[in-house]
């Protein structure tokens, strides 16, 4: 019997597990993939994320998780009329596999039992506990007072609990050798509707040029990707000598009002599984912050599940406010996101 079972060792799950293990709780952190696991990501830690890492993990992100150029100096947005906006801000360029592995190791050092290569397949609440069914080579169950579901975008366990079928954005990005006339210290986002259904982006990781496009209709991604390459060639002198790999992934499609699913009974959701994601796919900070608050709510009000959920929602009010303001800002830059205007 655990106090808490955490599903998923991404930034949300590891933050929750570390916080609760440090608070003296008996925690099981279960991760479907073998660690270090791969996660498609631009790997930009904004200043807020860097601060959260220090606040929750007591250390700065180590050099072993960083890639070159290590310092990200901000974001450059091009709006739907081709106008550029520059947001200068300190940030860090990391490989997600190393960064997330480091976070999970910190949770383990604080006493959480970390099991990797283990999938949660079902959660069932009964008589004051939650029974979680796991699968590795065989199937078995574990019990806990609470479950924190931090399984990320696909939310397959969550679907079984809420019956909700989330909407997705598909991302496609490639890693390339080549040349471009852009400063590698910035993350570039392009909001023109002719280049993607959602956004397109460029950044540099260990001298590789990363180019991506995204949209609701995955069939159209190759079309947008080719257009984006031509645009970057004409506008910034992009020349690719070798494409090393291409990958598709999913992001939650955030809807107007940024609805969050906090949980049901003794099962709480955090990170992307709850619906936390900022524009341009910036989700590490929201994942860590939401999971930290969920963990604090469980530790503070654990005897009453209704109070835990209410406390969790109250603690994340500033975070949801921040998320809405970020989406409103992007809505002001491109018609694609006009439905996200808050009128604020
Ligand atoms: C192309 C792309 C680029 C991005 N770039 C950035 C960026 O530069 N900066 C940024 O801040 N964010 C970025 N994001 C978003 C960011 O990756 C996510 O928001 C963040 O990882 C969410 O954290 P999480 O812990 O909620 O979920 P995840 O990081 O997805 O972690 C969930 C974990 O749960 C595990 N899991 C899933 N199901 C189960 C199960 N049934 N049992 C056990 N384990 C399970 C998964 O294997 C995974 O390890 C990007 C996303 C994409 C797709």
CSV table of C-alpha atoms in Angstrom, one decimal, residues 19-318:
chain,number,residue,atom,x,y,z
A,19,UNK,CA,7.8,16.7,-3.5
A,20,UNK,CA,5.8,13.9,-1.8
A,21,UNK,CA,8.7,11.6,-1.1
A,22,UNK,CA,10.5,14.5,0.5
A,23,UNK,CA,7.4,15.2,2.5
A,24,UNK,CA,7.7,11.7,4.0
A,25,UNK,CA,5.1,10.0,1.8
A,26,UNK,CA,5.5,6.5,0.4
A,27,UNK,CA,5.5,7.0,-3.3
A,28,UNK,CA,5.6,4.8,-6.4
A,29,UNK,CA,6.6,6.5,-9.6
A,30,UNK,CA,5.8,4.3,-12.6
A,31,UNK,CA,7.1,5.1,-16.1
A,32,UNK,CA,6.0,3.3,-19.2
A,33,UNK,CA,9.3,3.6,-21.1
A,34,UNK,CA,12.7,2.5,-20.1
A,35,UNK,CA,14.7,5.5,-18.8
A,36,UNK,CA,16.2,7.7,-20.2
A,37,UNK,CA,13.1,7.9,-22.4
A,38,UNK,CA,12.8,9.9,-25.6
A,39,UNK,CA,10.3,12.7,-25.9
A,40,UNK,CA,10.0,14.9,-29.0
A,41,UNK,CA,10.6,18.4,-27.8
A,42,UNK,CA,12.4,21.7,-28.7
A,43,UNK,CA,14.0,21.4,-25.3
A,44,UNK,CA,13.8,25.1,-24.4
A,45,UNK,CA,13.6,25.8,-20.7
A,46,UNK,CA,12.3,29.3,-20.3
A,47,UNK,CA,13.4,31.4,-17.4
A,48,UNK,CA,10.3,30.4,-15.4
A,49,UNK,CA,11.1,26.7,-15.9
A,50,UNK,CA,14.7,27.3,-14.8
A,51,UNK,CA,13.4,29.0,-11.6
A,52,UNK,CA,11.0,26.2,-10.9
A,53,UNK,CA,13.8,23.6,-11.3
A,54,UNK,CA,15.8,25.5,-8.7
A,55,UNK,CA,12.8,26.0,-6.4
A,56,UNK,CA,11.5,22.4,-6.5
A,57,UNK,CA,14.8,20.5,-7.0
A,58,UNK,CA,17.1,22.8,-5.1
A,59,UNK,CA,19.7,22.9,-7.9
A,60,UNK,CA,20.2,24.4,-11.3
A,61,UNK,CA,19.7,22.2,-14.4
A,62,UNK,CA,23.1,20.3,-14.7
A,63,UNK,CA,25.4,20.6,-17.7
A,64,UNK,CA,24.8,16.9,-18.5
A,65,UNK,CA,21.3,17.8,-19.7
A,66,UNK,CA,22.3,20.8,-21.8
A,67,UNK,CA,23.1,20.9,-25.5
A,68,UNK,CA,24.8,23.6,-27.6
A,69,UNK,CA,24.3,26.5,-27.6
A,70,UNK,CA,23.4,26.0,-24.0
A,71,UNK,CA,22.0,29.5,-23.5
A,72,UNK,CA,18.7,30.3,-25.1
A,73,UNK,CA,18.3,34.1,-25.3
A,74,UNK,CA,14.6,34.3,-26.1
A,75,UNK,CA,11.9,33.7,-28.7
A,76,UNK,CA,11.3,35.4,-32.1
A,77,UNK,CA,7.7,35.3,-33.3
A,78,UNK,CA,6.7,36.1,-36.8
A,79,UNK,CA,3.0,37.0,-36.9
A,80,UNK,CA,0.5,36.1,-39.6
A,81,UNK,CA,1.4,39.3,-41.6
A,82,UNK,CA,5.2,38.5,-41.5
A,83,UNK,CA,6.0,41.0,-38.7
A,84,UNK,CA,8.7,39.9,-36.3
A,85,UNK,CA,8.4,40.2,-32.5
A,86,UNK,CA,11.5,39.6,-30.3
A,87,UNK,CA,11.2,38.5,-26.7
A,88,UNK,CA,14.6,38.6,-25.1
A,89,UNK,CA,14.8,36.4,-22.0
A,90,UNK,CA,17.3,34.1,-20.4
A,91,UNK,CA,16.7,30.4,-21.1
A,92,UNK,CA,18.4,27.0,-21.4
A,93,UNK,CA,18.7,24.5,-24.3
A,94,UNK,CA,18.4,20.9,-23.1
A,95,UNK,CA,17.9,17.3,-24.4
A,96,UNK,CA,14.7,16.1,-22.8
A,97,UNK,CA,15.9,12.5,-22.4
A,98,UNK,CA,18.8,13.7,-20.1
A,99,UNK,CA,16.8,16.4,-18.4
A,100,UNK,CA,13.8,14.2,-17.6
A,101,UNK,CA,16.1,11.4,-16.5
A,102,UNK,CA,17.8,13.7,-14.1
A,103,UNK,CA,14.5,14.9,-12.6
A,104,UNK,CA,13.4,11.3,-12.1
A,105,UNK,CA,16.7,10.4,-10.4
A,106,UNK,CA,16.1,13.3,-8.0
A,107,UNK,CA,12.7,11.9,-7.1
A,108,UNK,CA,14.3,8.5,-6.5
A,109,UNK,CA,17.0,10.0,-4.3
A,110,UNK,CA,14.3,11.5,-2.1
A,111,UNK,CA,12.8,8.0,-1.5
A,112,UNK,CA,10.3,7.5,-4.3
A,113,UNK,CA,10.3,4.0,-5.7
A,114,UNK,CA,10.9,4.4,-9.5
A,115,UNK,CA,9.9,1.6,-11.8
A,116,UNK,CA,10.5,2.1,-15.5
A,117,UNK,CA,9.3,0.0,-18.4
A,118,UNK,CA,6.0,-0.3,-16.5
A,119,UNK,CA,2.7,0.8,-17.9
A,120,UNK,CA,-0.4,1.7,-15.8
A,121,UNK,CA,-3.3,0.3,-17.7
A,122,UNK,CA,-6.2,1.0,-15.3
A,123,UNK,CA,-7.2,2.9,-12.2
A,124,UNK,CA,-10.1,2.0,-10.1
A,125,UNK,CA,-11.3,3.7,-6.9
A,126,UNK,CA,-12.8,1.5,-4.2
A,127,UNK,CA,-13.4,2.0,-0.5
A,128,UNK,CA,-11.0,4.8,0.2
A,129,UNK,CA,-8.2,3.6,-2.0
A,130,UNK,CA,-7.2,3.5,-5.6
A,131,UNK,CA,-6.2,0.2,-7.2
A,132,UNK,CA,-3.8,0.6,-10.2
A,133,UNK,CA,-3.3,-2.2,-12.7
A,134,UNK,CA,0.2,-2.3,-14.1
A,135,UNK,CA,1.7,-4.3,-17.0
A,136,UNK,CA,5.3,-5.2,-17.6
A,137,UNK,CA,5.7,-8.8,-18.8
A,138,UNK,CA,2.9,-9.8,-16.4
A,139,UNK,CA,-0.1,-7.8,-15.0
A,140,UNK,CA,-0.4,-7.0,-11.3
A,141,UNK,CA,-2.1,-4.4,-9.1
A,142,UNK,CA,-0.9,-1.9,-6.5
A,143,UNK,CA,-3.0,0.2,-4.1
A,144,UNK,CA,-2.6,3.8,-2.9
A,145,UNK,CA,-4.6,6.4,-1.1
A,146,UNK,CA,-4.2,8.7,-4.1
A,147,UNK,CA,-3.1,8.5,-7.7
A,148,UNK,CA,-1.4,11.4,-9.5
A,149,UNK,CA,-1.9,10.8,-13.2
A,150,UNK,CA,0.9,12.6,-15.1
A,151,UNK,CA,0.9,10.4,-18.2
A,152,UNK,CA,1.1,13.3,-20.7
A,153,UNK,CA,-0.7,14.0,-23.8
A,154,UNK,CA,-2.2,10.6,-24.8
A,155,UNK,CA,-4.0,10.2,-21.4
A,156,UNK,CA,-5.0,6.6,-22.0
A,157,UNK,CA,-5.5,5.9,-18.2
A,158,UNK,CA,-7.4,9.2,-18.0
A,159,UNK,CA,-9.8,8.3,-20.8
A,160,UNK,CA,-10.7,5.2,-18.8
A,161,UNK,CA,-11.6,7.4,-15.8
A,162,UNK,CA,-13.3,10.4,-17.3
A,163,UNK,CA,-14.5,9.0,-20.7
A,164,UNK,CA,-13.1,12.2,-22.2
A,165,UNK,CA,-11.5,12.0,-25.7
A,166,UNK,CA,-9.0,14.9,-26.0
A,167,UNK,CA,-8.3,16.8,-29.2
A,168,UNK,CA,-4.8,16.7,-30.5
A,169,UNK,CA,-2.4,18.8,-32.5
A,170,UNK,CA,0.2,16.7,-34.4
A,171,UNK,CA,3.7,17.9,-34.6
A,172,UNK,CA,6.4,17.0,-37.2
A,173,UNK,CA,10.0,18.0,-36.8
A,174,UNK,CA,13.3,17.0,-38.4
A,175,UNK,CA,16.9,17.2,-37.4
A,176,UNK,CA,19.3,18.3,-40.1
A,177,UNK,CA,22.9,19.1,-41.0
A,178,UNK,CA,23.2,22.3,-42.9
A,179,UNK,CA,23.4,26.1,-42.8
A,180,UNK,CA,21.1,29.0,-42.0
A,181,UNK,CA,21.4,32.8,-41.5
A,182,UNK,CA,19.8,32.9,-38.1
A,183,UNK,CA,21.2,33.3,-34.6
A,184,UNK,CA,21.2,29.8,-33.0
A,185,UNK,CA,20.6,31.2,-29.5
A,186,UNK,CA,16.9,32.0,-30.2
A,187,UNK,CA,13.8,29.9,-30.7
A,188,UNK,CA,11.9,31.0,-33.8
A,189,UNK,CA,8.1,30.5,-34.2
A,190,UNK,CA,6.2,31.3,-37.4
A,191,UNK,CA,2.4,31.9,-37.2
A,192,UNK,CA,1.7,32.5,-40.9
A,193,UNK,CA,-1.3,30.3,-41.9
A,194,UNK,CA,0.4,29.4,-45.2
A,195,UNK,CA,3.2,27.7,-43.3
A,196,UNK,CA,1.2,25.6,-40.9
A,197,UNK,CA,-2.2,25.0,-39.5
A,198,UNK,CA,-1.0,25.9,-36.0
A,199,UNK,CA,2.7,27.0,-35.9
A,200,UNK,CA,6.0,26.3,-37.5
A,201,UNK,CA,9.4,26.6,-35.7
A,202,UNK,CA,13.1,26.5,-36.0
A,203,UNK,CA,15.9,26.1,-33.4
A,204,UNK,CA,19.4,24.6,-33.1
A,205,UNK,CA,20.5,21.7,-30.9
A,206,UNK,CA,24.1,20.5,-30.9
A,207,UNK,CA,24.7,22.1,-34.3
A,208,UNK,CA,21.6,20.3,-35.8
A,209,UNK,CA,19.0,22.5,-37.5
A,210,UNK,CA,15.5,21.5,-36.1
A,211,UNK,CA,12.6,22.5,-38.3
A,212,UNK,CA,9.0,21.7,-37.4
A,213,UNK,CA,5.3,22.2,-38.4
A,214,UNK,CA,2.1,21.4,-36.6
A,215,UNK,CA,-1.6,21.1,-37.3
A,216,UNK,CA,-4.9,19.4,-36.6
A,217,UNK,CA,-4.8,17.5,-39.9
A,218,UNK,CA,-1.8,15.2,-39.9
A,219,UNK,CA,-2.2,14.4,-43.6
A,220,UNK,CA,-1.4,18.0,-44.5
A,221,UNK,CA,1.9,18.2,-42.5
A,222,UNK,CA,4.2,17.1,-45.4
A,223,UNK,CA,2.7,19.9,-47.6
A,224,UNK,CA,3.3,22.5,-44.9
A,225,UNK,CA,6.7,21.2,-44.1
A,226,UNK,CA,7.9,21.6,-47.8
A,227,UNK,CA,6.5,25.1,-47.8
A,228,UNK,CA,8.2,26.0,-44.6
A,229,UNK,CA,11.5,24.7,-46.0
A,230,UNK,CA,11.1,26.9,-49.1
A,231,UNK,CA,10.2,29.9,-46.9
A,232,UNK,CA,13.3,29.4,-44.7
A,233,UNK,CA,15.4,29.0,-47.8
A,234,UNK,CA,14.2,32.3,-49.4
A,235,UNK,CA,14.0,34.3,-46.2
A,236,UNK,CA,17.0,33.0,-44.1
A,237,UNK,CA,19.2,31.1,-46.6
A,238,UNK,CA,18.5,27.6,-45.2
A,239,UNK,CA,20.5,24.9,-46.9
A,240,UNK,CA,20.1,21.3,-45.7
A,241,UNK,CA,22.9,19.0,-46.6
A,242,UNK,CA,21.6,15.9,-44.7
A,243,UNK,CA,18.3,15.1,-42.9
A,244,UNK,CA,19.2,12.8,-40.0
A,245,UNK,CA,15.7,12.1,-38.7
A,246,UNK,CA,12.0,13.1,-38.7
A,247,UNK,CA,9.5,12.5,-35.9
A,248,UNK,CA,5.8,12.9,-35.3
A,249,UNK,CA,4.3,13.6,-31.9
A,250,UNK,CA,1.2,14.9,-30.3
A,251,UNK,CA,0.3,18.0,-28.2
A,252,UNK,CA,-3.1,18.7,-26.5
A,253,UNK,CA,-5.3,21.0,-28.5
A,254,UNK,CA,-6.0,23.8,-25.9
A,255,UNK,CA,-9.5,25.1,-26.3
A,256,UNK,CA,-10.9,28.6,-25.5
A,257,UNK,CA,-11.0,29.2,-21.7
A,258,UNK,CA,-8.1,26.7,-21.2
A,259,UNK,CA,-10.3,24.1,-19.4
A,260,UNK,CA,-8.4,21.9,-16.9
A,261,UNK,CA,-9.4,18.5,-15.7
A,262,UNK,CA,-8.2,18.4,-12.1
A,263,UNK,CA,-9.3,14.9,-11.2
A,264,UNK,CA,-12.0,12.6,-10.0
A,265,UNK,CA,-12.3,11.3,-6.4
A,266,UNK,CA,-8.8,10.2,-5.3
A,267,UNK,CA,-7.3,10.4,-8.8
A,268,UNK,CA,-5.7,13.8,-9.8
A,269,UNK,CA,-4.4,14.8,-13.1
A,270,UNK,CA,-1.4,17.1,-13.7
A,271,UNK,CA,0.7,18.4,-16.5
A,272,UNK,CA,-0.5,17.8,-20.1
A,273,UNK,CA,-2.8,15.1,-18.8
A,274,UNK,CA,-4.8,17.8,-17.0
A,275,UNK,CA,-4.7,20.2,-20.0
A,276,UNK,CA,-1.8,22.4,-18.9
A,277,UNK,CA,0.1,23.8,-22.0
A,278,UNK,CA,1.2,27.3,-22.9
A,279,UNK,CA,1.3,28.6,-26.5
A,280,UNK,CA,4.0,27.3,-28.9
A,281,UNK,CA,4.0,24.1,-27.0
A,282,UNK,CA,5.7,25.5,-23.9
A,283,UNK,CA,4.6,22.9,-21.3
A,284,UNK,CA,7.5,21.9,-19.0
A,285,UNK,CA,6.9,24.9,-16.6
A,286,UNK,CA,3.1,24.2,-16.4
A,287,UNK,CA,3.7,20.5,-16.0
A,288,UNK,CA,6.1,21.0,-13.0
A,289,UNK,CA,4.0,23.7,-11.4
A,290,UNK,CA,0.7,21.9,-11.7
A,291,UNK,CA,2.2,18.7,-10.3
A,292,UNK,CA,3.8,20.5,-7.4
A,293,UNK,CA,0.5,22.0,-6.4
A,294,UNK,CA,-1.3,18.7,-6.8
A,295,UNK,CA,1.3,17.1,-4.5
A,296,UNK,CA,0.9,19.9,-1.9
A,297,UNK,CA,-2.9,19.5,-2.0
A,298,UNK,CA,-2.6,15.8,-1.3
A,299,UNK,CA,-0.2,16.4,1.5
A,300,UNK,CA,-2.3,19.2,3.0
A,301,UNK,CA,-5.8,17.8,2.7
A,302,UNK,CA,-5.3,14.1,2.1
A,303,UNK,CA,-8.1,13.0,4.5
A,304,UNK,CA,-10.8,14.4,2.3
A,305,UNK,CA,-10.7,13.9,-1.5
A,306,UNK,CA,-13.2,16.8,-2.2
A,307,UNK,CA,-10.9,19.1,-0.3
A,308,UNK,CA,-7.9,17.9,-2.1
A,309,UNK,CA,-9.4,18.7,-5.5
A,310,UNK,CA,-10.7,22.1,-4.3
A,311,UNK,CA,-7.3,23.0,-2.8
A,312,UNK,CA,-5.5,21.9,-6.0
A,313,UNK,CA,-7.7,24.0,-8.2
A,314,UNK,CA,-7.3,27.0,-5.8
A,315,UNK,CA,-3.5,26.6,-5.8
A,316,UNK,CA,-3.3,26.6,-9.6
A,317,UNK,CA,-5.4,29.7,-10.1
A,318,UNK,CA,-2.3,31.9,-10.8
